[in-house]
XYZ file of C-alpha atoms in Angstrom:
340
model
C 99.497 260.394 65.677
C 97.691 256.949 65.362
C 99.375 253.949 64.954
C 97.484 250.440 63.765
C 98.552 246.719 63.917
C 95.924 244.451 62.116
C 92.380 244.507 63.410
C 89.659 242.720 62.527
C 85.977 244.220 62.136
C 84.634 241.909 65.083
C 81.294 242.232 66.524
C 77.931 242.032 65.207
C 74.480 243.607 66.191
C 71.842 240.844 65.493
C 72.077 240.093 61.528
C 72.100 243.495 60.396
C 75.329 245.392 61.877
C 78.511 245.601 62.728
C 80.667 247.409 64.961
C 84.200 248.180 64.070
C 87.288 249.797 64.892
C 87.937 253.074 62.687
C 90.493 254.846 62.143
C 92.223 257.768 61.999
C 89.709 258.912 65.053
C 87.211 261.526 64.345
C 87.046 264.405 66.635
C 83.459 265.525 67.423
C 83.619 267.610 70.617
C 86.418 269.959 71.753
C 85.887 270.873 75.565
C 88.108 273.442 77.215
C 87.702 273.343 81.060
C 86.421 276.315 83.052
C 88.512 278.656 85.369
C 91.622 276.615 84.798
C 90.469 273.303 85.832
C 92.424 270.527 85.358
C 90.517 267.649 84.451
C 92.023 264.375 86.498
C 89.713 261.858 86.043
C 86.163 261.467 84.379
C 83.020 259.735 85.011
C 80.046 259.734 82.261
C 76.593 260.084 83.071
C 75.254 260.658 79.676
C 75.810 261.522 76.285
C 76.282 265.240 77.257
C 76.947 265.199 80.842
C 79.625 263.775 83.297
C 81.248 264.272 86.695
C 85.261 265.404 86.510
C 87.453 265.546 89.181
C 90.615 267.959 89.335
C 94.184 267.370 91.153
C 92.641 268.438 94.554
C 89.575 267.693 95.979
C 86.953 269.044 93.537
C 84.451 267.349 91.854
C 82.254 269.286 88.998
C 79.650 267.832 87.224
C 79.466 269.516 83.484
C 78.152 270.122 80.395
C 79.507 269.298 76.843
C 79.928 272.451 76.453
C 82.771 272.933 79.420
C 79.885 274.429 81.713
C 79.778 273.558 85.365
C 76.098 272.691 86.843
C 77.292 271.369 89.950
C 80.057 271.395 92.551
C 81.065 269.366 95.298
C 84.875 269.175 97.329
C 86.427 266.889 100.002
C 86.932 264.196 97.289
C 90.371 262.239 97.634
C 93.313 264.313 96.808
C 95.162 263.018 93.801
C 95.429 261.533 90.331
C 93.434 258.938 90.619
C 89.691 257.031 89.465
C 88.078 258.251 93.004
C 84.644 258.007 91.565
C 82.307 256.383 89.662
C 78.533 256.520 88.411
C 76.299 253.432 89.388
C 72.962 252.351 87.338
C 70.975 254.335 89.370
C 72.604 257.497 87.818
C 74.430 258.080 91.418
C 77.592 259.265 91.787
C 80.117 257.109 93.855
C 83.328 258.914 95.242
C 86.001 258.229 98.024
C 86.688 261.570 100.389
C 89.369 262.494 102.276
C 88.742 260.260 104.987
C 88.910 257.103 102.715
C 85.306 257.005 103.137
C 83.363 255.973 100.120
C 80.579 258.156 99.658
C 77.260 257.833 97.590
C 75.717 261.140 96.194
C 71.997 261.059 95.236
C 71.205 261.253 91.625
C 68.701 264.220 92.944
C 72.253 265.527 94.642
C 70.271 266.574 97.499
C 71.325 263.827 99.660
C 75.046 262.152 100.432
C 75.799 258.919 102.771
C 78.601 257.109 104.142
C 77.956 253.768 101.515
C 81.442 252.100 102.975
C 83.475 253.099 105.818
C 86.901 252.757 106.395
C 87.628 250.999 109.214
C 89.360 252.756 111.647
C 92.611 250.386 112.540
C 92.787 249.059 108.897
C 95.740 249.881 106.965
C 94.385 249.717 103.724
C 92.690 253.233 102.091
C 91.026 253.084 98.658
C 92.292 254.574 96.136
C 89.749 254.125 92.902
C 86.415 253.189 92.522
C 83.786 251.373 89.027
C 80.111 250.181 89.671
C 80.082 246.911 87.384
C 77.264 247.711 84.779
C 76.513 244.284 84.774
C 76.117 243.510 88.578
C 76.140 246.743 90.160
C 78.574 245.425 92.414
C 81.139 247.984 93.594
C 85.074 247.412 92.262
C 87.644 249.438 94.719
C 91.459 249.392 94.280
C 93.128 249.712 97.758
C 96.897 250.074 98.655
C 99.246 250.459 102.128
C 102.040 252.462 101.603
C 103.499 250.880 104.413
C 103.889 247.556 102.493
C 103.961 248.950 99.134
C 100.992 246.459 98.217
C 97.570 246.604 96.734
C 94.496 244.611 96.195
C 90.781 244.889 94.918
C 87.692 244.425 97.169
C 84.341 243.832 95.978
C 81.230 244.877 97.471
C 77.943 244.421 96.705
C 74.948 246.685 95.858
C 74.666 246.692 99.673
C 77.943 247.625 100.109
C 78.893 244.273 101.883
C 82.030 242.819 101.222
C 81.525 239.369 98.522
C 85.773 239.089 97.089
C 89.463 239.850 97.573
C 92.042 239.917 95.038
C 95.642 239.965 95.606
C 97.731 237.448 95.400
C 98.279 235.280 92.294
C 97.966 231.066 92.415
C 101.689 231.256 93.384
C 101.148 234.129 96.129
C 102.660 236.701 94.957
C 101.454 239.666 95.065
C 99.094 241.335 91.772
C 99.248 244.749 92.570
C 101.496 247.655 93.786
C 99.149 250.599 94.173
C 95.960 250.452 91.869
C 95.213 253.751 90.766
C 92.379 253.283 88.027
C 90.277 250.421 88.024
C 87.277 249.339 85.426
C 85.462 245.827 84.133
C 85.416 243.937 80.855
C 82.059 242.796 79.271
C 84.054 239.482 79.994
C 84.144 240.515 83.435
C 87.614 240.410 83.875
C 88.622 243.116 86.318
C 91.061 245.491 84.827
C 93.449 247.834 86.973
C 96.031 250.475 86.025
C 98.615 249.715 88.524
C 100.934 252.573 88.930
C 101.954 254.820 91.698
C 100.984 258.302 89.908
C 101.671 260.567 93.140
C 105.006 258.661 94.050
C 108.792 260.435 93.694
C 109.639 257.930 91.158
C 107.296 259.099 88.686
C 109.741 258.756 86.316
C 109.482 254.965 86.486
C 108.383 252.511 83.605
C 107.673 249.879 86.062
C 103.705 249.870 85.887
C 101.559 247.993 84.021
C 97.764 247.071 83.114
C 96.720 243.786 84.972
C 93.764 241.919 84.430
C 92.318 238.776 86.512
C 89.603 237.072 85.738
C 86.217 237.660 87.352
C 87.056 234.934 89.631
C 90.118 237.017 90.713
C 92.415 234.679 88.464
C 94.912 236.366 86.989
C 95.059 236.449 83.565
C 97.898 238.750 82.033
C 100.028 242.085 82.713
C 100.481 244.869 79.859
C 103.910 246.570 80.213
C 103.779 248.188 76.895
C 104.421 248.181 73.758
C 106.898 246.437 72.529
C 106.130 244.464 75.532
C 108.224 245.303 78.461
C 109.192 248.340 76.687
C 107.471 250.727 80.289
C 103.843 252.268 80.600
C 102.840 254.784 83.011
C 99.312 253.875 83.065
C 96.584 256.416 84.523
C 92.791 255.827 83.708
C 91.207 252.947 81.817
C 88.137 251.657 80.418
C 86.595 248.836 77.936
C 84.335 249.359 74.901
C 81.395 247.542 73.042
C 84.030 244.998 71.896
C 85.520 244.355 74.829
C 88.788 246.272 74.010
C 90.942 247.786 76.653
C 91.728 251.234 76.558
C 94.280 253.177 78.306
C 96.156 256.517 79.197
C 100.214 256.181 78.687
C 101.753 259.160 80.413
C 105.448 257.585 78.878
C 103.835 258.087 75.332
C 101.525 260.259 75.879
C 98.513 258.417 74.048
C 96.296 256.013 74.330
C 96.602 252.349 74.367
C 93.934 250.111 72.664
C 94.176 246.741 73.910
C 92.132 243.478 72.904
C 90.576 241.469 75.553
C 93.450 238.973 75.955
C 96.166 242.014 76.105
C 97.058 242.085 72.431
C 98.165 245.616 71.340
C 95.900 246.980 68.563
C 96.616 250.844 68.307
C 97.598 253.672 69.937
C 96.144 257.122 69.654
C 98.141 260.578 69.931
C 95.357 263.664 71.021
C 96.791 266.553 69.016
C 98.384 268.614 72.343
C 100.687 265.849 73.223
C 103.058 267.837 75.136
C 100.230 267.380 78.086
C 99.913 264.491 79.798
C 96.678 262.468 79.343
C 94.726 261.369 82.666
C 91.394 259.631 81.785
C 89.266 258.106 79.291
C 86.059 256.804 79.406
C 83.619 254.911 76.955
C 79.977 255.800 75.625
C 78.409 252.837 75.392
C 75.059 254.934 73.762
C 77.312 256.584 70.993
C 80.058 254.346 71.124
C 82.614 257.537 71.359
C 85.341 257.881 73.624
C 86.273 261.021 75.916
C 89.782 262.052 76.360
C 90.580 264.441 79.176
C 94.261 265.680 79.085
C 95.478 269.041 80.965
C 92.421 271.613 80.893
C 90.893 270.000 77.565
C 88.335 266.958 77.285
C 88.226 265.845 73.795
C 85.479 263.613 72.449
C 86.371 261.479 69.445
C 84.403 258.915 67.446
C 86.361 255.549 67.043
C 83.989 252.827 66.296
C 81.598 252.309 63.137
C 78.275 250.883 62.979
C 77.818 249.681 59.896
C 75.123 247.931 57.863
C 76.246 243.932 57.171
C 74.722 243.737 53.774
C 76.181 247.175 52.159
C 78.899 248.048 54.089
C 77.916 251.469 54.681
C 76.762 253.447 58.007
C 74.351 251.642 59.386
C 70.999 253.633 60.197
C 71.937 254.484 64.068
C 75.154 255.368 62.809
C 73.852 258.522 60.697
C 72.679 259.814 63.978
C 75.542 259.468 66.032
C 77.414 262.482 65.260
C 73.848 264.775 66.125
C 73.673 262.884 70.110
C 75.863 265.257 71.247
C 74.330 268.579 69.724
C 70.732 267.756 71.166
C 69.396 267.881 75.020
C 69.482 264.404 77.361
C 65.753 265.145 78.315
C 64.452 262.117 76.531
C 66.803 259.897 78.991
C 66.365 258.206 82.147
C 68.648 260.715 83.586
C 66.962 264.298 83.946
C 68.816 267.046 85.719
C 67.046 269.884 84.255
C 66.493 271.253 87.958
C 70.722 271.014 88.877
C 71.116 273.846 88.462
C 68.905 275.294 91.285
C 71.065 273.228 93.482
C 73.448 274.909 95.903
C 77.304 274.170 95.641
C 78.441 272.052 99.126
């Protein structure tokens, strides 16, 4: 079930298209996970390719078509955005020890990239490579103080910004559990204790701080204050904000300043939903909820002088029925590769 408030068609590509925000969302890919895997959290690599994690400590890096070219364990146990995929097509991930790891994008070799200190009481918890920067976002909590914050590190993995309190000090976060950037470059975290006994609580909420660490706003549903349960988050092409309810069981679209725009019901809704992330080379979203991944086409790139599909857009639909050997990303050899 979709539901719409007014949106306006909002972005434009030079002085020939535009993108904008379609609806009811078209479903072009169906994925059903191998050997009863169920999908936690996602990370893209390409059109057809991308690295999911399950509810232990699995990481598999797939096929469009559900089939698994690569596997790797001793990833963080739990429900949460433990990795990430840099600009250099490697794969980012925190492990059991609260290390965070990087992962060749040959997957031949894997390094320590940030290690947890030993006497600190903080352990990360999720992970995003800014696009923009390539500076590495991590979510952190204590449960000893019921507190979180977000570190920022850069491509050298030294530590640049903390974020945690507000210009009153309070505190911004509880435990950040998914964590992700705005083309703004606000920083935007799902802030909700997923593993906790009170998962029955309504008490999360999406909060977003400027790139400065300022904070900006808090999302607490919709109506507001009405209770989210948020798990994994993203932004899009127009700077929206999407994310996974597990109260309603769909997915929240957001505009940049927190505005709700729409909400999105996958057709199993009696499972709850745990990721999404964006495409920015198709502009299509992927869902993953239970053992499915679902791939749906929800913005239009249309021509500014007839209104109709733009040229790109005619092709979008056929990017995920051909090979990624034309990108800058080739793992025709991963599957040679030995599971570790």
């Amino acid at each position: 079930m979709d539901t719409i408030v007014e949106i306006p068609a909002i972005k434009t590509q030079g002085d020939v298209c535009l993108l904008k925000l379609v609806y009811p969302f078209e479903l072009l890919e169906k994925m059903i996970m191998p050997d009863n895997i169920f999908c936690s959290h996602i990370s893209l690599l390409t059109t057809s390719r991308a690295w999911v994690s399950d509810r232990s400590d699995n990481l598999y890096f797939i096929s469009i078509t559900g089939k698994i070219l690569y596997r790797r364990n001793n990833l963080l146990y739990g429900s949460s955005g433990s990795h990430t995929v840099n600009g250099e097509c490697e794969l980012i991930y925190i492990d059991t020890d609260y290390n965070i790891n990087k992962l060749t994008k040959d997957m031949r070799t894997c390094s320590v990239f940030i290690e947890k200190l030993k006497d600190s009481i903080w352990e990360p918890q999720c992970v995003f490579c800014s696009p923009s920067t390539g500076d590495l976002l991590v979510g952190m909590c204590t449960n000893d103080l019921d507190i979180g914050k977000v570190t920022r590190y850069n491509q050298s993995g030294k530590l640049t910004q903390t974020i945690q309190h507000d210009i009153t000090g309070l505190e911004l976060y509880y435990k950040p559990s998914f964590i992700t950037e705005n083309s703004n470059g606000d920083v935007v975290v799902a802030d909700y204790d997923i593993d906790s006994s009170f998962y029955d609580s309504e008490s999360g909420a999406v909060v977003v701080t400027e790139r400065c660490g300022k904070y900006r706003f808090s999302y607490t549903g919709h109506p507001p204050g009405s209770g989210i349960q948020p798990r994994g988050i993203c932004t899009d092409a127009l700077s929206n904000i999407l994310v996974c309810d597990d109260r309603t069981r769909e997915v929240h679209i957001l505009n940049s300043d927190g505005q709700f725009l729409s909400s999105h019901q996958p057709p199993s809704s009696h499972f709850y939903l745990s990721s999404v992330c964006y495409d920015a080379d198709t502009y299509c979203l992927w869902v993953c909820f239970d053992r499915k991944i679902f791939v749906y086409k929800y913005i239009s790139l249309q021509d500014s002088h007839t209104g109709g599909e733009g040229s790109e857009e005619k092709s979008l639909k056929k990017e995920h029925k051909i090979s990624d050997a034309d990108l800058n990303c080739v793992w025709s050899h991963v599957e040679s590769v030995q599971e570790v």
